Amino acid sequence: MSNSTSRPVVVITRRLPEAVERHATELFDARLNSSDTALTAEQLAEAMRSGDALLPTVSDAITSAILSVSPRRVKIVANFGVGYDNIDIATARSLGIVVTNTPDVLTDDTADLAMTLLLMAARRAGEGERHIRAGDWTGWGPTHMLGTSVSGKTLGILGLGRIGRAVARRAVEGFGMRVIYFDPPVPIGEARAYGASPRQSVEDVLRESDFVSLHMPASPENHHLINADRLALMPRHAILINTARGGVVDEPALAAALKSHVIAAAGLDVFEREPKVDPALITLENVVLLPHLGSATIETRVAMGERALSNLAAFFANAPPHDRVA
Ligand code: DGY
């Protein structure tokens, strides 16, 4: 903080829901981004020099160089998002910068969006929309635009954390699906409570599933986990859903697999180089593409903002922030 009487300066990198911005200005000397234009690397570095805290979003790359600016005033980076692969955590740790995220509050909405993609891809909903809007629909027909059933099928979940479990619950209770998963750290008894049965490997899940939904964090080990070799293990009728992070899928390999019908379809909410989407995917009818909408409801975005503010408030009250990840 600049001195003992002034309020902490919190630099907020993007527009947040109005209620959250109002609350931020009540709690802190909040520097808002009224234009909502993403800050450049230079502006983020300047924020590290001028603020006591930074509140970035998952689309701001908080690199080692940005964290290491000198002189630096920021002591806490309160990410607006559950994922924090946008922040160089190793550098933050080595510099003693606290990092927090916003778990729990977006679990249900993100799980809902995974199911949205699954249903859209299975029932060719995106394709059907385009069909009508293009004026191509000539009427109902017994063989017109046939999709595939969801109820009773097998859903494979890779990563049975909070969101993976919420998807499992929806699939089992809402659609009578059989759920299998791979996530070694999850105790088997616990997973069974979500109606999910363990498998020994990613490959086992891919071979056995009609649908596969990805819920692992972005990490060097998970980079391009779903590649051409693994896609080739999936049944030809299988559908891949990704609401985790774009980097866990090799996008050119997926586009090639969709084009040559190695798998039937995919539903993607996240991309490796957002907002860029591989042009090969854009030309394909058998993939549903959404612009990273997993947590995009007013209720959840307010809750995420409040969670970030409460982490900051705890930190500046010398209490441990609830969601500390570094
Ligand atoms: C997150 O919080 O990590 C999400 O991807 C944002 O929707």
Short mmCIF file of C-alpha atoms and ligand atoms in Angstrom, two decimals:
data_model
loop_
_atom_site.label_atom_id
_atom_site.label_comp_id
_atom_site.label_asym_id
_atom_site.label_seq_id
_atom_site.Cartn_x
_atom_site.Cartn_y
_atom_site.Cartn_z
CA MET A 1 0.00 0.00 0.00
CA SER A 2 1.19 3.51 -0.68
CA ASN A 3 0.82 4.65 2.96
CA SER A 4 -0.95 3.57 6.12
CA THR A 5 -4.12 5.67 5.58
CA SER A 6 -4.80 5.29 1.83
CA ARG A 7 -6.86 2.44 0.41
CA PRO A 8 -5.14 -0.29 -1.62
CA VAL A 9 -4.88 0.48 -5.32
CA VAL A 10 -6.45 -2.38 -7.30
CA VAL A 11 -5.98 -2.38 -11.07
CA ILE A 12 -8.85 -4.22 -12.81
CA THR A 13 -7.86 -5.15 -16.34
CA ARG A 14 -11.32 -5.49 -18.00
CA ARG A 15 -14.89 -4.30 -17.50
CA LEU A 16 -16.64 -6.40 -14.85
CA PRO A 17 -20.41 -6.53 -14.17
CA GLU A 18 -21.53 -3.13 -12.87
CA ALA A 19 -22.35 -4.37 -9.35
CA VAL A 20 -18.84 -5.79 -9.00
CA GLU A 21 -17.17 -2.59 -10.23
CA ARG A 22 -19.29 -0.58 -7.78
CA HIS A 23 -18.32 -2.87 -4.91
CA ALA A 24 -14.66 -2.72 -5.94
CA THR A 25 -14.71 1.08 -5.74
CA GLU A 26 -16.34 0.89 -2.30
CA LEU A 27 -13.65 -1.43 -0.97
CA PHE A 28 -10.55 -0.17 -2.75
CA ASP A 29 -9.02 2.60 -4.79
CA ALA A 30 -10.10 0.63 -7.87
CA ARG A 31 -8.66 1.57 -11.27
CA LEU A 32 -11.28 0.43 -13.79
CA ASN A 33 -10.83 -0.20 -17.50
CA SER A 34 -13.81 1.74 -18.82
CA SER A 35 -12.93 1.08 -22.49
CA ASP A 36 -12.78 -2.71 -21.88
CA THR A 37 -9.85 -2.93 -24.31
CA ALA A 38 -7.40 -5.65 -23.26
CA LEU A 39 -4.29 -4.12 -21.69
CA THR A 40 -1.02 -4.46 -23.58
CA ALA A 41 2.01 -6.14 -21.98
CA GLU A 42 3.44 -2.65 -21.30
CA GLN A 43 0.20 -1.54 -19.60
CA LEU A 44 0.13 -4.71 -17.48
CA ALA A 45 3.76 -4.08 -16.47
CA GLU A 46 2.86 -0.50 -15.57
CA ALA A 47 -0.05 -1.83 -13.48
CA MET A 48 2.46 -4.01 -11.57
CA ARG A 49 4.42 -0.83 -10.78
CA SER A 50 1.48 1.41 -9.85
CA GLY A 51 -1.02 -0.90 -8.08
CA ASP A 52 -1.02 -2.77 -4.79
CA ALA A 53 -3.04 -5.52 -6.46
CA LEU A 54 -3.88 -6.68 -9.96
CA LEU A 55 -7.25 -8.22 -10.85
CA PRO A 56 -6.70 -9.77 -14.30
CA THR A 57 -8.90 -12.13 -16.28
CA VAL A 58 -8.09 -15.50 -17.85
CA SER A 59 -7.33 -13.78 -21.16
CA ASP A 60 -4.54 -11.58 -19.73
CA ALA A 61 -1.11 -13.20 -20.04
CA ILE A 62 0.62 -12.42 -16.75
CA THR A 63 4.06 -13.56 -17.81
CA SER A 64 7.28 -13.90 -15.88
CA ALA A 65 8.51 -10.62 -17.44
CA ILE A 66 5.37 -8.76 -16.29
CA LEU A 67 5.55 -10.18 -12.76
CA SER A 68 9.27 -9.37 -12.53
CA VAL A 69 9.07 -5.63 -13.32
CA SER A 70 11.21 -3.48 -11.12
CA PRO A 71 10.28 -1.53 -9.12
CA ARG A 72 7.13 -3.57 -8.43
CA ARG A 73 4.35 -2.62 -6.01
CA VAL A 74 1.76 -5.37 -6.65
CA LYS A 75 1.71 -8.00 -3.91
CA ILE A 76 -1.35 -9.99 -4.97
CA VAL A 77 -2.79 -11.07 -8.32
CA ALA A 78 -6.47 -11.99 -7.86
CA ASN A 79 -7.40 -13.79 -11.07
CA PHE A 80 -10.99 -13.53 -12.35
CA GLY A 81 -11.33 -17.20 -13.29
CA VAL A 82 -10.88 -20.65 -11.87
CA GLY A 83 -8.13 -21.49 -14.38
CA TYR A 84 -4.86 -19.66 -13.77
CA ASP A 85 -2.70 -20.97 -16.59
CA ASN A 86 -2.55 -17.34 -17.81
CA ILE A 87 -0.27 -16.55 -14.85
CA ASP A 88 3.35 -17.69 -14.48
CA ILE A 89 2.83 -19.32 -11.10
CA ALA A 90 6.47 -20.38 -10.64
CA THR A 91 7.64 -16.77 -11.01
CA ALA A 92 4.89 -15.48 -8.72
CA ARG A 93 5.94 -18.00 -6.06
CA SER A 94 9.62 -17.14 -6.40
CA LEU A 95 8.84 -13.42 -6.02
CA GLY A 96 6.43 -13.98 -3.10
CA ILE A 97 3.45 -12.60 -5.06
CA VAL A 98 0.19 -14.11 -3.82
CA VAL A 99 -2.12 -15.50 -6.53
CA THR A 100 -5.81 -16.39 -6.07
CA ASN A 101 -8.53 -17.78 -8.35
CA THR A 102 -12.36 -18.04 -8.29
CA PRO A 103 -13.36 -21.72 -7.91
CA ASP A 104 -16.81 -23.20 -7.12
CA VAL A 105 -18.96 -20.28 -8.27
CA LEU A 106 -18.71 -21.22 -11.96
CA THR A 107 -18.97 -24.99 -11.60
CA ASP A 108 -22.66 -25.40 -12.44
CA ASP A 109 -22.73 -22.97 -15.35
CA THR A 110 -19.63 -24.51 -16.92
CA ALA A 111 -21.07 -28.01 -16.51
CA ASP A 112 -24.30 -26.79 -18.11
CA LEU A 113 -22.33 -25.48 -21.06
CA ALA A 114 -20.51 -28.81 -21.47
CA MET A 115 -23.92 -30.50 -21.66
CA THR A 116 -25.11 -27.81 -24.10
CA LEU A 117 -22.21 -28.61 -26.43
CA LEU A 118 -22.75 -32.34 -26.02
CA LEU A 119 -26.43 -32.07 -26.92
CA MET A 120 -25.79 -29.62 -29.76
CA ALA A 121 -23.10 -31.81 -31.29
CA ALA A 122 -25.15 -35.01 -30.88
CA ARG A 123 -28.34 -33.50 -32.30
CA ARG A 124 -26.63 -31.35 -34.96
CA ALA A 125 -28.20 -28.22 -33.49
CA GLY A 126 -25.64 -25.75 -34.86
CA GLU A 127 -25.90 -27.29 -38.29
CA GLY A 128 -29.72 -27.18 -38.12
CA GLU A 129 -29.66 -23.48 -37.18
CA ARG A 130 -27.37 -22.68 -40.11
CA HIS A 131 -29.59 -24.80 -42.39
CA ILE A 132 -32.73 -22.78 -41.58
CA ARG A 133 -31.00 -19.39 -41.64
CA ALA A 134 -29.50 -20.22 -45.06
CA GLY A 135 -33.03 -20.88 -46.35
CA ASP A 136 -32.12 -24.51 -47.17
CA TRP A 137 -34.87 -26.29 -45.21
CA THR A 138 -37.41 -27.88 -47.50
CA GLY A 139 -39.42 -29.66 -44.79
CA TRP A 140 -39.57 -32.57 -42.33
CA GLY A 141 -38.28 -35.92 -43.58
CA PRO A 142 -37.65 -39.33 -41.98
CA THR A 143 -33.96 -39.23 -42.84
CA HIS A 144 -33.39 -35.51 -42.58
CA MET A 145 -30.42 -34.39 -40.47
CA LEU A 146 -30.24 -37.43 -38.21
CA GLY A 147 -28.13 -37.09 -35.11
CA THR A 148 -27.37 -39.58 -32.38
CA SER A 149 -29.13 -40.30 -29.04
CA VAL A 150 -27.58 -39.11 -25.80
CA SER A 151 -29.70 -40.88 -23.16
CA GLY A 152 -28.24 -44.16 -21.97
CA LYS A 153 -24.90 -43.70 -23.76
CA THR A 154 -21.42 -43.82 -22.18
CA LEU A 155 -19.78 -40.54 -21.23
CA GLY A 156 -16.03 -40.56 -20.55
CA ILE A 157 -14.75 -37.76 -18.34
CA LEU A 158 -11.07 -36.84 -18.29
CA GLY A 159 -10.47 -34.85 -15.10
CA LEU A 160 -12.99 -35.50 -12.33
CA GLY A 161 -12.57 -32.24 -10.42
CA ARG A 162 -15.40 -29.88 -9.48
CA ILE A 163 -16.65 -29.33 -13.04
CA GLY A 164 -16.08 -32.92 -14.17
CA ARG A 165 -18.19 -34.13 -11.22
CA ALA A 166 -20.96 -31.64 -11.98
CA VAL A 167 -21.04 -32.94 -15.57
CA ALA A 168 -21.11 -36.55 -14.28
CA ARG A 169 -24.09 -35.73 -12.08
CA ARG A 170 -25.99 -34.14 -14.94
CA ALA A 171 -25.22 -37.03 -17.27
CA VAL A 172 -26.23 -39.74 -14.77
CA GLU A 173 -29.25 -38.07 -13.19
CA GLY A 174 -30.53 -36.12 -16.19
CA PHE A 175 -29.74 -38.40 -19.11
CA GLY A 176 -29.33 -41.86 -17.58
CA MET A 177 -25.82 -42.04 -19.00
CA ARG A 178 -23.13 -44.43 -17.85
CA VAL A 179 -20.12 -42.38 -16.75
CA ILE A 180 -16.50 -43.57 -16.74
CA TYR A 181 -13.49 -41.42 -15.92
CA PHE A 182 -9.74 -41.19 -15.61
CA ASP A 183 -8.27 -38.97 -12.90
CA PRO A 184 -5.82 -40.90 -10.71
CA PRO A 185 -5.86 -38.58 -7.66
CA VAL A 186 -9.65 -38.95 -7.20
CA PRO A 187 -10.46 -41.61 -4.58
CA ILE A 188 -12.62 -44.34 -6.15
CA GLY A 189 -15.29 -44.26 -3.42
CA GLU A 190 -15.69 -40.53 -3.86
CA ALA A 191 -16.10 -40.81 -7.63
CA ARG A 192 -18.73 -43.52 -7.26
CA ALA A 193 -20.81 -41.00 -5.31
CA TYR A 194 -21.01 -39.02 -8.56
CA GLY A 195 -22.02 -42.14 -10.46
CA ALA A 196 -18.63 -42.42 -12.20
CA SER A 197 -16.53 -45.59 -12.59
CA PRO A 198 -12.75 -45.36 -12.87
CA ARG A 199 -10.63 -46.55 -15.78
CA GLN A 200 -6.88 -47.21 -15.76
CA SER A 201 -5.84 -44.70 -18.41
CA VAL A 202 -6.88 -41.90 -20.76
CA GLU A 203 -6.73 -44.47 -23.56
CA ASP A 204 -9.19 -46.81 -21.82
CA VAL A 205 -11.69 -43.96 -21.47
CA LEU A 206 -11.28 -42.93 -25.11
CA ARG A 207 -11.78 -46.49 -26.41
CA GLU A 208 -14.96 -47.10 -24.40
CA SER A 209 -16.84 -43.79 -24.62
CA ASP A 210 -19.57 -42.54 -26.95
CA PHE A 211 -18.89 -39.02 -25.67
CA VAL A 212 -15.72 -37.68 -24.05
CA SER A 213 -15.73 -34.46 -22.02
CA LEU A 214 -12.44 -32.78 -21.03
CA HIS A 215 -12.11 -31.21 -17.56
CA MET A 216 -8.41 -31.32 -16.75
CA PRO A 217 -6.38 -28.16 -16.03
CA ALA A 218 -3.99 -26.77 -18.62
CA SER A 219 -0.49 -27.93 -17.71
CA PRO A 220 2.65 -28.98 -19.56
CA GLU A 221 1.66 -32.67 -19.08
CA ASN A 222 -1.80 -32.05 -20.54
CA HIS A 223 -0.58 -30.03 -23.54
CA HIS A 224 -2.09 -31.66 -26.68
CA LEU A 225 -3.16 -34.64 -24.59
CA ILE A 226 -5.82 -35.24 -27.24
CA ASN A 227 -3.69 -35.73 -30.34
CA ALA A 228 -4.02 -37.69 -33.59
CA ASP A 229 -3.00 -41.01 -31.97
CA ARG A 230 -5.52 -40.69 -29.15
CA LEU A 231 -8.31 -39.48 -31.45
CA ALA A 232 -7.72 -42.63 -33.51
CA LEU A 233 -8.54 -44.75 -30.43
CA MET A 234 -12.05 -43.29 -30.16
CA PRO A 235 -14.99 -45.07 -31.82
CA ARG A 236 -15.93 -43.52 -35.17
CA HIS A 237 -19.30 -42.44 -33.77
CA ALA A 238 -17.69 -40.68 -30.77
CA ILE A 239 -18.08 -37.00 -29.93
CA LEU A 240 -15.43 -34.90 -28.12
CA ILE A 241 -16.37 -31.96 -25.86
CA ASN A 242 -13.85 -29.41 -24.58
CA THR A 243 -14.76 -26.75 -22.00
CA ALA A 244 -11.37 -26.97 -20.23
CA ARG A 245 -8.58 -25.19 -22.10
CA GLY A 246 -7.78 -25.12 -25.82
CA GLY A 247 -4.20 -26.29 -25.33
CA VAL A 248 -5.25 -29.77 -24.17
CA VAL A 249 -6.36 -30.56 -27.75
CA ASP A 250 -4.14 -30.56 -30.84
CA GLU A 251 -6.54 -28.49 -32.97
CA PRO A 252 -5.13 -29.32 -36.44
CA ALA A 253 -5.22 -33.03 -35.50
CA LEU A 254 -8.84 -32.67 -34.34
CA ALA A 255 -9.82 -30.82 -37.53
CA ALA A 256 -8.24 -33.59 -39.61
CA ALA A 257 -10.02 -36.28 -37.54
CA LEU A 258 -13.39 -34.52 -37.95
CA LYS A 259 -12.86 -34.02 -41.67
CA SER A 260 -11.97 -37.64 -42.33
CA HIS A 261 -14.64 -38.94 -39.87
CA VAL A 262 -12.16 -40.58 -37.50
CA ILE A 263 -14.63 -39.28 -34.91
CA ALA A 264 -18.17 -38.09 -35.59
CA ALA A 265 -18.26 -34.61 -34.09
CA ALA A 266 -16.93 -32.20 -31.48
CA GLY A 267 -18.11 -29.32 -29.33
CA LEU A 268 -15.53 -26.70 -28.37
CA ASP A 269 -15.81 -23.70 -26.03
CA VAL A 270 -12.06 -23.07 -25.72
CA PHE A 271 -9.22 -22.71 -28.21
CA GLU A 272 -5.46 -22.73 -28.03
CA ARG A 273 -4.94 -19.21 -29.38
CA GLU A 274 -8.15 -17.38 -28.40
CA PRO A 275 -9.75 -15.47 -29.99
CA LYS A 276 -8.19 -17.16 -33.03
CA VAL A 277 -9.88 -20.37 -34.11
CA ASP A 278 -8.16 -22.78 -36.48
CA PRO A 279 -9.68 -21.96 -39.93
CA ALA A 280 -9.89 -25.70 -40.65
CA LEU A 281 -12.41 -26.05 -37.80
CA ILE A 282 -14.52 -23.13 -39.00
CA THR A 283 -15.17 -24.80 -42.35
CA LEU A 284 -16.47 -28.04 -40.78
CA GLU A 285 -20.17 -28.70 -40.16
CA ASN A 286 -19.57 -31.44 -37.56
CA VAL A 287 -18.10 -29.18 -34.89
CA VAL A 288 -19.99 -26.79 -32.60
CA LEU A 289 -17.92 -23.70 -31.79
CA LEU A 290 -18.65 -21.34 -28.89
CA PRO A 291 -16.59 -18.29 -27.83
CA HIS A 292 -15.45 -19.37 -24.31
CA LEU A 293 -18.89 -19.01 -22.73
CA GLY A 294 -18.51 -21.60 -19.92
CA SER A 295 -18.96 -19.12 -17.06
CA ALA A 296 -20.77 -16.45 -19.08
CA THR A 297 -23.96 -15.85 -17.12
CA ILE A 298 -24.64 -12.65 -15.21
CA GLU A 299 -25.07 -14.59 -11.95
CA THR A 300 -21.75 -16.38 -12.29
CA ARG A 301 -19.75 -13.40 -13.53
CA VAL A 302 -20.99 -11.37 -10.53
CA ALA A 303 -20.11 -14.25 -8.21
CA MET A 304 -16.63 -14.55 -9.77
CA GLY A 305 -16.04 -10.83 -9.30
CA GLU A 306 -17.21 -10.96 -5.68
CA ARG A 307 -14.97 -13.96 -5.05
CA ALA A 308 -11.95 -12.08 -6.42
CA LEU A 309 -12.82 -9.02 -4.30
CA SER A 310 -13.19 -11.14 -1.20
CA ASN A 311 -9.75 -12.66 -1.79
CA LEU A 312 -8.33 -9.14 -2.06
CA ALA A 313 -10.22 -7.93 1.02
CA ALA A 314 -8.86 -10.85 3.07
CA PHE A 315 -5.32 -10.22 1.87
CA PHE A 316 -5.42 -6.51 2.71
CA ALA A 317 -6.93 -7.34 6.13
CA ASN A 318 -3.88 -9.56 6.72
CA ALA A 319 -6.03 -12.71 6.65
CA PRO A 320 -5.36 -15.70 4.38
CA PRO A 321 -7.27 -15.36 1.05
CA HIS A 322 -9.61 -18.36 0.64
CA ASP A 323 -8.57 -19.23 -2.87
CA ARG A 324 -4.80 -18.91 -2.73
CA VAL A 325 -3.03 -20.91 -5.44
CA ALA A 326 0.43 -19.33 -4.99
C1 DGY B 1 -12.19 -19.94 -16.00
O1 DGY B 1 -12.66 -19.35 -15.01
O2 DGY B 1 -11.11 -20.51 -15.97
C2 DGY B 1 -13.04 -19.95 -17.20
O3 DGY B 1 -12.39 -20.49 -18.29
C3 DGY B 1 -13.57 -18.57 -17.52
O4 DGY B 1 -14.82 -18.81 -18.08
#
